[in-house]
Coordinates of C-alpha atoms and ligand atoms in Angstrom, one line a residue:
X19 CA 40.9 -9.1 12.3
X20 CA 37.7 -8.8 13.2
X21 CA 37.0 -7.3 16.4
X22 CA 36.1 -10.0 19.2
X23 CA 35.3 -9.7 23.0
X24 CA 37.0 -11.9 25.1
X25 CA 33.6 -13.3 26.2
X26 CA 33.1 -13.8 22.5
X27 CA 36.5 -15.8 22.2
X28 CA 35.5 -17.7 25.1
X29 CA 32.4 -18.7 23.7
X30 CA 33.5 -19.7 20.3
X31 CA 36.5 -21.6 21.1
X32 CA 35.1 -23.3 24.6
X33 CA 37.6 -22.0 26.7
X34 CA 37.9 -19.9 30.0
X35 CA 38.3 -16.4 30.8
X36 CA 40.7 -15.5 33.5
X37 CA 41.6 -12.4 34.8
X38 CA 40.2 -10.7 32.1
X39 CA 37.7 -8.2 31.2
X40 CA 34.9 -10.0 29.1
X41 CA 34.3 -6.9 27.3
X42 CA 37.8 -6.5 26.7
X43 CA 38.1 -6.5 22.6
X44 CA 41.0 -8.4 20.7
X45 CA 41.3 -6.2 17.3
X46 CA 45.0 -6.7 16.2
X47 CA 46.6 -9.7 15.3
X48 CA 46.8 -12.8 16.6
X49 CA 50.5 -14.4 17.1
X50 CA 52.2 -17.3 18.1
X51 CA 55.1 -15.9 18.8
X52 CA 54.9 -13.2 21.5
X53 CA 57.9 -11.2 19.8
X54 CA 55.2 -10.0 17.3
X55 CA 52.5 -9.1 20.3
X56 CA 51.4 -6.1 19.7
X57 CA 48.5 -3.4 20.9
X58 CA 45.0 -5.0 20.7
X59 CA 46.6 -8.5 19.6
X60 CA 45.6 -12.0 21.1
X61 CA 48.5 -14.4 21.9
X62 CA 48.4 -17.8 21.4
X63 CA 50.8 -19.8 23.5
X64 CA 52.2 -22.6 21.8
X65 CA 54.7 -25.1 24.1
X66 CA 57.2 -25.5 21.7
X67 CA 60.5 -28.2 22.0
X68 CA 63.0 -25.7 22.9
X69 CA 60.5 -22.8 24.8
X70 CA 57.1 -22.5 25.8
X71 CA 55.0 -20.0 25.3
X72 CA 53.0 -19.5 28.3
X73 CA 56.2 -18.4 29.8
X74 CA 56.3 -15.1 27.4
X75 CA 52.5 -14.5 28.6
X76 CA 53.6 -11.3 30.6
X77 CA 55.6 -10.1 28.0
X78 CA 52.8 -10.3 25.5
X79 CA 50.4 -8.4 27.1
X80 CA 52.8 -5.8 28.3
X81 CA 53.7 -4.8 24.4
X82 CA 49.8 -4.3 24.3
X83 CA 48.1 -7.6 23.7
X84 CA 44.6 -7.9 25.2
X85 CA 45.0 -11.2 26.3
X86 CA 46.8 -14.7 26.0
X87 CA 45.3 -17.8 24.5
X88 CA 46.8 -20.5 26.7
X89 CA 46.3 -24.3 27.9
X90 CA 47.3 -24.1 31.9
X91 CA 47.0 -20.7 34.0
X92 CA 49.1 -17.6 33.4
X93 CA 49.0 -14.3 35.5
X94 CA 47.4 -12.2 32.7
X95 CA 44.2 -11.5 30.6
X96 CA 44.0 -14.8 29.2
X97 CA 41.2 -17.2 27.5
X98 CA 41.9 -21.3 29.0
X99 CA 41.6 -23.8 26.3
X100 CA 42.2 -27.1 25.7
X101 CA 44.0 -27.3 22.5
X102 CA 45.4 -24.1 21.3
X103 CA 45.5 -24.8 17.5
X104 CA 41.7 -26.0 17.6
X105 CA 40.9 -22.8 19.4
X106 CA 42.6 -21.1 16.4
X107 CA 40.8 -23.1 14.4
X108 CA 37.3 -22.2 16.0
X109 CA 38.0 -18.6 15.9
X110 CA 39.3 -18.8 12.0
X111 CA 36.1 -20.4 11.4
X112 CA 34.4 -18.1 12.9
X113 CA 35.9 -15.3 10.9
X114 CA 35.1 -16.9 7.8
X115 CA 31.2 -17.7 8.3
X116 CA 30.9 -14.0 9.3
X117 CA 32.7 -13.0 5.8
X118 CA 30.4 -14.9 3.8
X119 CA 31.2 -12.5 0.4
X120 CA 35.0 -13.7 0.8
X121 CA 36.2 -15.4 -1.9
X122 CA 38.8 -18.2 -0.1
X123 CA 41.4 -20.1 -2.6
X124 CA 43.5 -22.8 -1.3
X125 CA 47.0 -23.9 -3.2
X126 CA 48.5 -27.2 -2.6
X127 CA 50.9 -29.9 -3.8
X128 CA 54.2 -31.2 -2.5
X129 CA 56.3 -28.3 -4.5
X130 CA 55.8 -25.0 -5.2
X131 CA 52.5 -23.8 -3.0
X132 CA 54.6 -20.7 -1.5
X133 CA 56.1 -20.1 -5.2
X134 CA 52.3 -20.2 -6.4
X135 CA 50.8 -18.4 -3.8
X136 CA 53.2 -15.9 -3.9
X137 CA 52.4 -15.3 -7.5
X138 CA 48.4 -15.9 -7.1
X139 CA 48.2 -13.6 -4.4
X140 CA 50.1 -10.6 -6.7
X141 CA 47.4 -10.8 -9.4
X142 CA 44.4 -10.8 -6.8
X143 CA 45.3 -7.8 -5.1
X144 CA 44.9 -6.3 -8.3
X145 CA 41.2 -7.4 -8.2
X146 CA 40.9 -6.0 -4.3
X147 CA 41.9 -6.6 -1.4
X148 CA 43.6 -10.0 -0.1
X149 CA 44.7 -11.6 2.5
X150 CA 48.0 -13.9 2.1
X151 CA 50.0 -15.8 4.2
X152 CA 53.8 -15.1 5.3
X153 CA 56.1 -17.0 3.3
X154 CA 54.9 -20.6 4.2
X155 CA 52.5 -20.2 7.0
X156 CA 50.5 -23.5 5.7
X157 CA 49.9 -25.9 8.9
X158 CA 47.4 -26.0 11.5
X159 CA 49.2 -22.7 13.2
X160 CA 49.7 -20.5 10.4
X161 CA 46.5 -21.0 8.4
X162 CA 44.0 -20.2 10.9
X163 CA 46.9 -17.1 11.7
X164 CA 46.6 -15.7 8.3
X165 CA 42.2 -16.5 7.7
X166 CA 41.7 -14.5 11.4
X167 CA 43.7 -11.3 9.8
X168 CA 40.6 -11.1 7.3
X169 CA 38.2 -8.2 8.1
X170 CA 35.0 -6.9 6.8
X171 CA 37.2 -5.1 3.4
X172 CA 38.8 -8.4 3.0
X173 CA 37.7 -9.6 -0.6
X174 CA 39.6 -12.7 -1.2
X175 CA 42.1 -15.4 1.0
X176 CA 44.9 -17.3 -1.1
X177 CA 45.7 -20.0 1.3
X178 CA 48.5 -22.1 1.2
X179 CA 47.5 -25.6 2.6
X180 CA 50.4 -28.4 3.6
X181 CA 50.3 -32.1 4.7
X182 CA 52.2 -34.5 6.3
X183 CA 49.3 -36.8 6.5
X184 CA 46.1 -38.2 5.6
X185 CA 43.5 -35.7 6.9
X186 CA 45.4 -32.6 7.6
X187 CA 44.5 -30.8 4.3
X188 CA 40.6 -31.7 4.7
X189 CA 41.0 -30.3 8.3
X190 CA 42.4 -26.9 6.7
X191 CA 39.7 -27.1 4.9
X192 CA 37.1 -27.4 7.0
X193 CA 38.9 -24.5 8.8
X194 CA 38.2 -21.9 5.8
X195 CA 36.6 -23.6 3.2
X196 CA 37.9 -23.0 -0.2
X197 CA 36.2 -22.5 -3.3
X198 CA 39.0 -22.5 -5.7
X199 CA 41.5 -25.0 -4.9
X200 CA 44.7 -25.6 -7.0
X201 CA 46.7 -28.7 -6.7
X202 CA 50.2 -28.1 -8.4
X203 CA 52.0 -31.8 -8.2
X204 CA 52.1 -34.8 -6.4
X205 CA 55.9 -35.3 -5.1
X206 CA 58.4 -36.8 -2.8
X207 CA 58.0 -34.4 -0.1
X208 CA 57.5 -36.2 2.9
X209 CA 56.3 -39.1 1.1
X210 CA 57.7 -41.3 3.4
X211 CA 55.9 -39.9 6.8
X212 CA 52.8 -40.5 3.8
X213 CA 53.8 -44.1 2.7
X214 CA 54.6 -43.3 -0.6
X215 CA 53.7 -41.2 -3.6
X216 CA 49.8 -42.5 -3.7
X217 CA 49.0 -41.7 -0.5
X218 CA 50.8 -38.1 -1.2
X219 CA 48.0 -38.0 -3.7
X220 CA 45.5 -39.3 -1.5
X221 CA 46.2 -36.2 1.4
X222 CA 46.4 -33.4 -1.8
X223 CA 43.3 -34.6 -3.2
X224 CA 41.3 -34.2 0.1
X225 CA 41.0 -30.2 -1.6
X226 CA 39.5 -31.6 -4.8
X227 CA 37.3 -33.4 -2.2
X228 CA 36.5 -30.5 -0.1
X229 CA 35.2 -28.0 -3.1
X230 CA 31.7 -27.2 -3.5
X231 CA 30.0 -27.8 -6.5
X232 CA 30.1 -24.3 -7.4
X233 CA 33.4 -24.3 -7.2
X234 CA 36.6 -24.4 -9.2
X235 CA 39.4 -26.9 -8.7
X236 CA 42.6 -25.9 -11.0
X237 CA 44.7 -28.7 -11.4
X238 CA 48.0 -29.4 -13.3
X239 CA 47.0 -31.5 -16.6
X240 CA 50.8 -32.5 -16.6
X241 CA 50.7 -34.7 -13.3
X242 CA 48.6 -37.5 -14.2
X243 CA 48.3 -38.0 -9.8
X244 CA 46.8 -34.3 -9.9
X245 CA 44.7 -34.9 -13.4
X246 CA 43.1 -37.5 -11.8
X247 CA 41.2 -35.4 -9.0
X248 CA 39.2 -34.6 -11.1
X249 CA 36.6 -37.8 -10.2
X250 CA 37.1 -36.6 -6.8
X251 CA 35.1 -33.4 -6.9
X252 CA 32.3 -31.7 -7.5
X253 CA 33.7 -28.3 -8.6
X254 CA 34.0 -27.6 -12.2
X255 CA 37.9 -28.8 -13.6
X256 CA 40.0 -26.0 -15.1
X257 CA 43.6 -27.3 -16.2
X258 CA 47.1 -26.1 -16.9
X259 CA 49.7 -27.3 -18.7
X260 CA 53.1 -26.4 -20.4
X261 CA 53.2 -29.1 -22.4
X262 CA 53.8 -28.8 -26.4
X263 CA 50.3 -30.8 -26.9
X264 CA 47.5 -30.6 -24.7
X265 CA 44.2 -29.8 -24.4
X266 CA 44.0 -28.0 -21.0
X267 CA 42.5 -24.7 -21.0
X268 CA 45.2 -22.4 -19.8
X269 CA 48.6 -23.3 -21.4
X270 CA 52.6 -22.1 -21.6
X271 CA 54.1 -22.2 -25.1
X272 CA 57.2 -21.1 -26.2
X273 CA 59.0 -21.8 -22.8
X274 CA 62.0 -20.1 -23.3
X275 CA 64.7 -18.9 -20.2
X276 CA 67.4 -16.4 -20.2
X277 CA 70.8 -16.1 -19.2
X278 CA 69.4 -15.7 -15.5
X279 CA 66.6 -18.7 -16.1
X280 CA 63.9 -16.3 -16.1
X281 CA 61.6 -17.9 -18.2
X282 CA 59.3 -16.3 -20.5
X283 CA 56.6 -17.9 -22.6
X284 CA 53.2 -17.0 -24.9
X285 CA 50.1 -17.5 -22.1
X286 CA 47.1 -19.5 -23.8
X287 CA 43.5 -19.1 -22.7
X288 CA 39.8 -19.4 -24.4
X289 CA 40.4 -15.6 -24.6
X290 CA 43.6 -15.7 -26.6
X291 CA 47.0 -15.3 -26.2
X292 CA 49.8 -13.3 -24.2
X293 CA 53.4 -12.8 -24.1
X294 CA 54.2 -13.1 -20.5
X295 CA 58.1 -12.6 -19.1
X296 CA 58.8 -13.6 -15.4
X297 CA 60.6 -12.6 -12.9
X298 CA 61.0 -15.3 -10.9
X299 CA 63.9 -17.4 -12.1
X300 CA 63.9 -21.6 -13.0
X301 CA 61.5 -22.9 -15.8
X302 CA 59.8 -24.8 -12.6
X303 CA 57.7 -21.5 -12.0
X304 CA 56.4 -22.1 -15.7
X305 CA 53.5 -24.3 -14.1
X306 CA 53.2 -22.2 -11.1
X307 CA 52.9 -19.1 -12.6
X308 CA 50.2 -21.0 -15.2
X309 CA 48.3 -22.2 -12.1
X310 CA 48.1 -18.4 -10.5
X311 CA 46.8 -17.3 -14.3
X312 CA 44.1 -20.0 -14.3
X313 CA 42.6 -18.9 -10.7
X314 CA 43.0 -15.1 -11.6
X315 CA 41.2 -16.0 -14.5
X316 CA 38.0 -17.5 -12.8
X317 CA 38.1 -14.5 -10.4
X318 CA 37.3 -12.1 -13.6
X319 CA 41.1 -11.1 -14.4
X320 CA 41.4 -10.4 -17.7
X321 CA 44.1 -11.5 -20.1
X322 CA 45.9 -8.9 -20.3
X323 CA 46.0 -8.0 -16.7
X324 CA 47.3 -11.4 -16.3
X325 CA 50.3 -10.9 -18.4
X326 CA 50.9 -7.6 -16.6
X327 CA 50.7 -9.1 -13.1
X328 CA 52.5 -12.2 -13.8
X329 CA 55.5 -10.3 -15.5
X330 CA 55.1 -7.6 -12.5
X331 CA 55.2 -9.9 -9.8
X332 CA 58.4 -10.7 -7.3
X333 CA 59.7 -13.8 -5.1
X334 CA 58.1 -12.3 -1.8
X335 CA 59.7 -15.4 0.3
X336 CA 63.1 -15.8 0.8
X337 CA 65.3 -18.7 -0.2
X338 CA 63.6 -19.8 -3.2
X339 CA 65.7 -19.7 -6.6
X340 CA 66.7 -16.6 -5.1
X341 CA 70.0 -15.3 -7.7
X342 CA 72.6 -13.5 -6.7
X343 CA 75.4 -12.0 -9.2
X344 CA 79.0 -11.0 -7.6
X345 CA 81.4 -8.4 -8.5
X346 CA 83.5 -11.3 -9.3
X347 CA 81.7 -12.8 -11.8
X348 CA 80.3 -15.8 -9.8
X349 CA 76.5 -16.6 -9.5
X350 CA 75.0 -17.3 -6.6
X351 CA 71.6 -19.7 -6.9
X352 CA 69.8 -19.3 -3.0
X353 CA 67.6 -22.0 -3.1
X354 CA 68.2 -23.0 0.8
X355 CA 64.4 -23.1 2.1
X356 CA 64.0 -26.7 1.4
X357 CA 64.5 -29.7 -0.3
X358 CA 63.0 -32.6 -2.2
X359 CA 63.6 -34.5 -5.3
X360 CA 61.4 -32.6 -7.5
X361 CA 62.9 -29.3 -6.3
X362 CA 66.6 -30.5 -6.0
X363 CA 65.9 -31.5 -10.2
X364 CA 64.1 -28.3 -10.8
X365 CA 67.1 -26.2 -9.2
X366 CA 70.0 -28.7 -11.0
X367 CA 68.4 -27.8 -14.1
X368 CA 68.3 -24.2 -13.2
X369 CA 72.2 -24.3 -12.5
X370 CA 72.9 -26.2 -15.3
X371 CA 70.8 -23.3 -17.6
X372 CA 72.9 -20.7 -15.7
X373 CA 76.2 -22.2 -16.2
X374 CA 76.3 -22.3 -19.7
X375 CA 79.9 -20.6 -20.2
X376 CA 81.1 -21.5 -16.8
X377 CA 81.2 -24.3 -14.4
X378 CA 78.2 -25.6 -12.3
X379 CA 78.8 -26.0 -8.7
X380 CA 76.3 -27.6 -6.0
X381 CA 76.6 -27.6 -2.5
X382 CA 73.9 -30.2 -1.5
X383 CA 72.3 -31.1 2.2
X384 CA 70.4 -34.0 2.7
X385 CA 66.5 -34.4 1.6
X386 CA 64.4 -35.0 4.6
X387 CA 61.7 -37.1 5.3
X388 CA 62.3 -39.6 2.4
X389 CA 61.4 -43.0 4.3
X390 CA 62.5 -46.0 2.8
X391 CA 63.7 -44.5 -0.3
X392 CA 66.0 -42.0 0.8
X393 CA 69.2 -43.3 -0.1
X394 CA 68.3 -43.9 -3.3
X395 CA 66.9 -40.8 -3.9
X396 CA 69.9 -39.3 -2.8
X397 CA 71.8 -41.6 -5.1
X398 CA 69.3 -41.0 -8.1
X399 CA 69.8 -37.3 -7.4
X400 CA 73.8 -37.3 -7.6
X401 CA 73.5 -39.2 -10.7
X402 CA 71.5 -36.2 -12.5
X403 CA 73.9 -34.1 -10.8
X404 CA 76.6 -35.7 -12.9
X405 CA 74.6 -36.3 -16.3
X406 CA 73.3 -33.1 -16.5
X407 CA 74.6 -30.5 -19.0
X408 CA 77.4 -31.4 -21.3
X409 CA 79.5 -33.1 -18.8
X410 CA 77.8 -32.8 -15.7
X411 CA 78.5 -30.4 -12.6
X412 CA 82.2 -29.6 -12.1
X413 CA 81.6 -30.0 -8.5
X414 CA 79.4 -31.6 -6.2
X415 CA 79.8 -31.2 -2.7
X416 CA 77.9 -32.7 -0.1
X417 CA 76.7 -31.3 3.3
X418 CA 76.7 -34.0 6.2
X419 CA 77.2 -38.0 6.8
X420 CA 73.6 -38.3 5.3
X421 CA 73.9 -36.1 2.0
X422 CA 76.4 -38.6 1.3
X423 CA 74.9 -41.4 -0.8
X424 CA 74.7 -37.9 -3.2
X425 CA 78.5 -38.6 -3.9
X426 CA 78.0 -42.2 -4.2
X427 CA 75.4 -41.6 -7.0
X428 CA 77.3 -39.0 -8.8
X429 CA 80.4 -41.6 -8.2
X430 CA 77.9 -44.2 -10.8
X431 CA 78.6 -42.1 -14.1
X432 CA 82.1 -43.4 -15.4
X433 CA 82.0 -40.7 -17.6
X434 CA 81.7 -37.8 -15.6
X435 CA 84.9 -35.9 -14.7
X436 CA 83.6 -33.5 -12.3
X437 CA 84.6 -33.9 -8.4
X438 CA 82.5 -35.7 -5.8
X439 CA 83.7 -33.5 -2.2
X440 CA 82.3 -34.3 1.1
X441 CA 81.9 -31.6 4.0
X442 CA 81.0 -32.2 7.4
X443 CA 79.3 -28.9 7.4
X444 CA 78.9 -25.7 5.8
X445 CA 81.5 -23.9 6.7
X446 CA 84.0 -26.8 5.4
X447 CA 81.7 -26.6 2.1
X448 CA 82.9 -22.6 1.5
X449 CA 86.4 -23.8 2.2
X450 CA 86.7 -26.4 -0.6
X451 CA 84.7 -24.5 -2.8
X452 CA 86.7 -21.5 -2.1
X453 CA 89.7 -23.1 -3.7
X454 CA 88.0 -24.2 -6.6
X455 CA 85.7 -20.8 -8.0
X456 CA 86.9 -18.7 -10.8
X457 CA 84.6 -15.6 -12.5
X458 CA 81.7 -17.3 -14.1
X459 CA 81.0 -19.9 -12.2
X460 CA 77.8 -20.7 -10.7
X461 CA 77.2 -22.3 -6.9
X462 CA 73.5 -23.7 -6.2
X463 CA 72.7 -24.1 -2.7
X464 CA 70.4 -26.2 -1.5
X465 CA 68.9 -28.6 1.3
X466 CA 65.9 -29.5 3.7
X467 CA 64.9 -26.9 6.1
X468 CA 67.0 -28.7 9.3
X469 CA 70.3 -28.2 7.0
X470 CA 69.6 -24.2 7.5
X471 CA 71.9 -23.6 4.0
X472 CA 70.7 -20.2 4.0
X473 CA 73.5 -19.0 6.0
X474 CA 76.1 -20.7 3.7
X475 CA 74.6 -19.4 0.6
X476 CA 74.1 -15.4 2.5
X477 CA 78.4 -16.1 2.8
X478 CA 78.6 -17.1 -0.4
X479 CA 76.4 -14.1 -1.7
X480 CA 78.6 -11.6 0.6
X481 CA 82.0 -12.6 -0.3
X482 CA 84.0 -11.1 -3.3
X483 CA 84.2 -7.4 -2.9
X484 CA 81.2 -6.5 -0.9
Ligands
LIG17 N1 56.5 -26.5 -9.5 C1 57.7 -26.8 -8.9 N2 58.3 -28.0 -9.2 C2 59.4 -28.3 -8.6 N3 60.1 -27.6 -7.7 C3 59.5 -26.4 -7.4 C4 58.3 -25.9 -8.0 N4 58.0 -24.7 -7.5 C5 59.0 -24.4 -6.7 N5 59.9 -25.4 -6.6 C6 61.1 -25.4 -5.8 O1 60.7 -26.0 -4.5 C7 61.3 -25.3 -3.4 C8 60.2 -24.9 -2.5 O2 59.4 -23.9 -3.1 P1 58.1 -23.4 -2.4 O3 58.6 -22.8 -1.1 O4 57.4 -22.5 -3.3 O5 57.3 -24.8 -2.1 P2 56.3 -25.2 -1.0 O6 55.5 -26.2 -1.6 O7 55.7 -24.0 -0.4 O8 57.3 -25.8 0.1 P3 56.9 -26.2 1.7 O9 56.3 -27.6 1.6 O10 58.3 -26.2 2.3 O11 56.0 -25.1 2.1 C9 62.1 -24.2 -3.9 O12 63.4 -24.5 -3.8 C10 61.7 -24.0 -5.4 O13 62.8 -23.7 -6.2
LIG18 MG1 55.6 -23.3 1.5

């Protein structure tokens, strides 16, 4: 962070100091939640559904913040805006047009940004320092979080930029403005608070939009919704692809997985080629791993240092694809963060890639924010469930009255001979499974965020001899 007054702070973001010293400096980090308050620190306080922050004021400033950054009075040092996330957003800015030799890089699309920038953010450190969010700090909270922890050594920002409607991703934009922007896919997330799949393209395509003209967008040749930003921007077009044929730039051939689903492949650029091994398991990070490669590549990374840092790099958030092999012989597949029907496929495939020798088993919560087509996404899903493979999973079971249509769709496929098993919650999920698994088997786990999975597949994980 760079280091601010609180006059400063009050004059960049509008507000009011009270009961403060004006020449009081904020130098650590600033927080949302006042758990994380620490000496020098600014916290912003948020009125949440369950809590509000201006009640935790005190308690911020006595683990050492300099002041609070609230919307009504509180008893300590604090800064009086209107809106706390524009004031965030102010002083983000701020930071940014002060670091004008900061290279900023914003990752988007409806799957895989935290995957991606995850990945991106491994092979730019290598190049100097950089700034990253937590896991998936991408909204109008955790973005202008993670841009205000830049400081004069900062070099580069890898941004992770989310939507759940028209504007939001030009907004975060306008917040830090990127010059490299990467759009990974157009999907179902939340494409029905969007209206559907072109209006998902719509709110990605707002980065294209937002580039300069000296700027770079990176965009996935393989998703003709992202291929087509290209007549949205003035930044020069660099694509990926891991198709067999194409003509994009930077390329994965030879996709290949092993037993785990760690996929490896030969890397393609202008400069040549590279054999490139990942660690990150499920041939979805094929793409995301060729999107970090094409970004490292227009900030001067060689290709060999791109091989290295790609085959070096580790899942640094939680819950994603995240596998887990028990004394016992069963495989655990954590993929509990979230859900869609891009990322419930990408994870069925995984399982089915895994389970070659055993038995696939899913337990499945319900895809959120799906709109009109929900049910039939749901449906559509179970039906892949039960095609996939040889003969389909052995089990399905389904988390909740509204993962249900899952067993319905599974139900279409005459053929299929695995079961279709309804739970009402988790903890009925590990009982019926736990009559059913034998060594070799492997369990994927997976739903939207509001399912919270994660503790069903941490049991899973710890039974069986640990
Ligand atoms: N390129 C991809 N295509 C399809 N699914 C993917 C892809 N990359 C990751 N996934 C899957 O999507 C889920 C979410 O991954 P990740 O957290 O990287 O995405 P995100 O876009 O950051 O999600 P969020 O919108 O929740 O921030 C994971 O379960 C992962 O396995
Ligand atoms: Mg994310």
């Amino acid at each position: 962070m760079i280091p601010l007054s609180l006059a400063r702070i009050a004059g960049i973001t509008g507000g009011q100091l009270c009961h403060g010293d004006p020449d009081a400096v904020v130098s650590g980090e600033v927080v949302i939640d006042s758990r994380r308050a620490g000496p020098g620190g600014l916290f912003a306080a948020v009125a949440g559904e369950r809590s509000d922050g201006h009640d935790f004021a005190a308690a911020a400033v006595a683990a050492g913040a300099t002041a609070v950054l609230a919307t009504r009075p509180v008893t300590v040092p604090s800064v009086l805006v209107a809106d706390v996330p524009a004031a965030l957003a102010a002083l983000a800015r701020s930071v940014v047009d002060a670091l004008p030799a900061v290279r900023i890089v914003g990752i988007t699309g409806s799957s895989g940004k935290t995957s991606t920038k995850d990945l991106a953010a491994q092979l730019v450190e290598r190049l100097g320092p950089t700034i990253a969010p937590a896991g998936s700090y991408n909204n109008e909270f955790g973005h202008p979080l993670t841009v205000l922890r830049a400081d004069a050594a900062t070099r580069y920002l890898v941004l992770e930029l989310s939507a759940r409607g028209i504007g939001h991703i030009a907004y975060l934009c306008r917040v830090a403005p990127p010059r490299y922007g990467v759009v990974l896919n157009v999907g179902h997330a939340h494409a029905g608070e969007f209206g559907g799949l072109d209006q998902v393209a719509r709110a990605k395509g707002e980065l294209a939009e937002a580039l300069p003209a000296d700027g770079v967008a990176i965009l996935n040749a393989d998703d003709p919704r992202v291929l087509a930003m290209a007549g949205r921007t003035e930044a020069r077009i660099v694509t990926f692809s891991s198709a067999p044929v194409s003509d994009a730039p930077v390329r994965a051939v030879d996709i290949r997985l092993d037993d785990l689903g760690r996929p490896s492949f030969t890397l393609l650029t202008p400069e040549g080629a590279a054999p490139v091994t990942l660690r990150l398991h499920g041939a979805h990070n094929v793409p995301n791993a060729l999107a970090a490669a094409a970004l490292a590549r227009e900030l001067g990374m060689d290709l060999d240092g791109i091989a290295d840092g790609l085959g070096a790099a580790v899942a640094r958030s939680r819950w994603r694809m995240e596998v887990h092999q028990r004394p016992d012989g069963v495989t655990v597949i954590n993929d509990a963060y979230n859900a869609n029907p891009e990322s419930v496929r990408a994870a069925i495939d995984a399982l089915a890639h895994l389970a070659q020798g055993g038995r696939a088993f899913a337990i499945l919560g319900h895809m959120a924010e799906l709109g009109g087509t929900s049910r039939a996404s749901h449906e559509d899903i179970g039906e892949y469930a039960a095609r996939i493979g040889d003969s389909g999973l052995a089990g399905l079971i389904a988390v909740g009255e509204e993962a249900a249509p899952l067993l319905d769709g599974a139900r279409r496929v005459r053929s299929w001979t695995g079961e279709a098993l309804a739970a009402p919650d988790g903890a009925a999920a590990l009982e019926l499974l736990a009559n059913r698994l034998k060594p070799s088997d492997v369990v994927l786990v997976k739903a939207s965020r509001a399912a919270h999975l994660e503790g069903v597949a941490a049991a899973l994980e710890g039974e069986a001899g640990q």
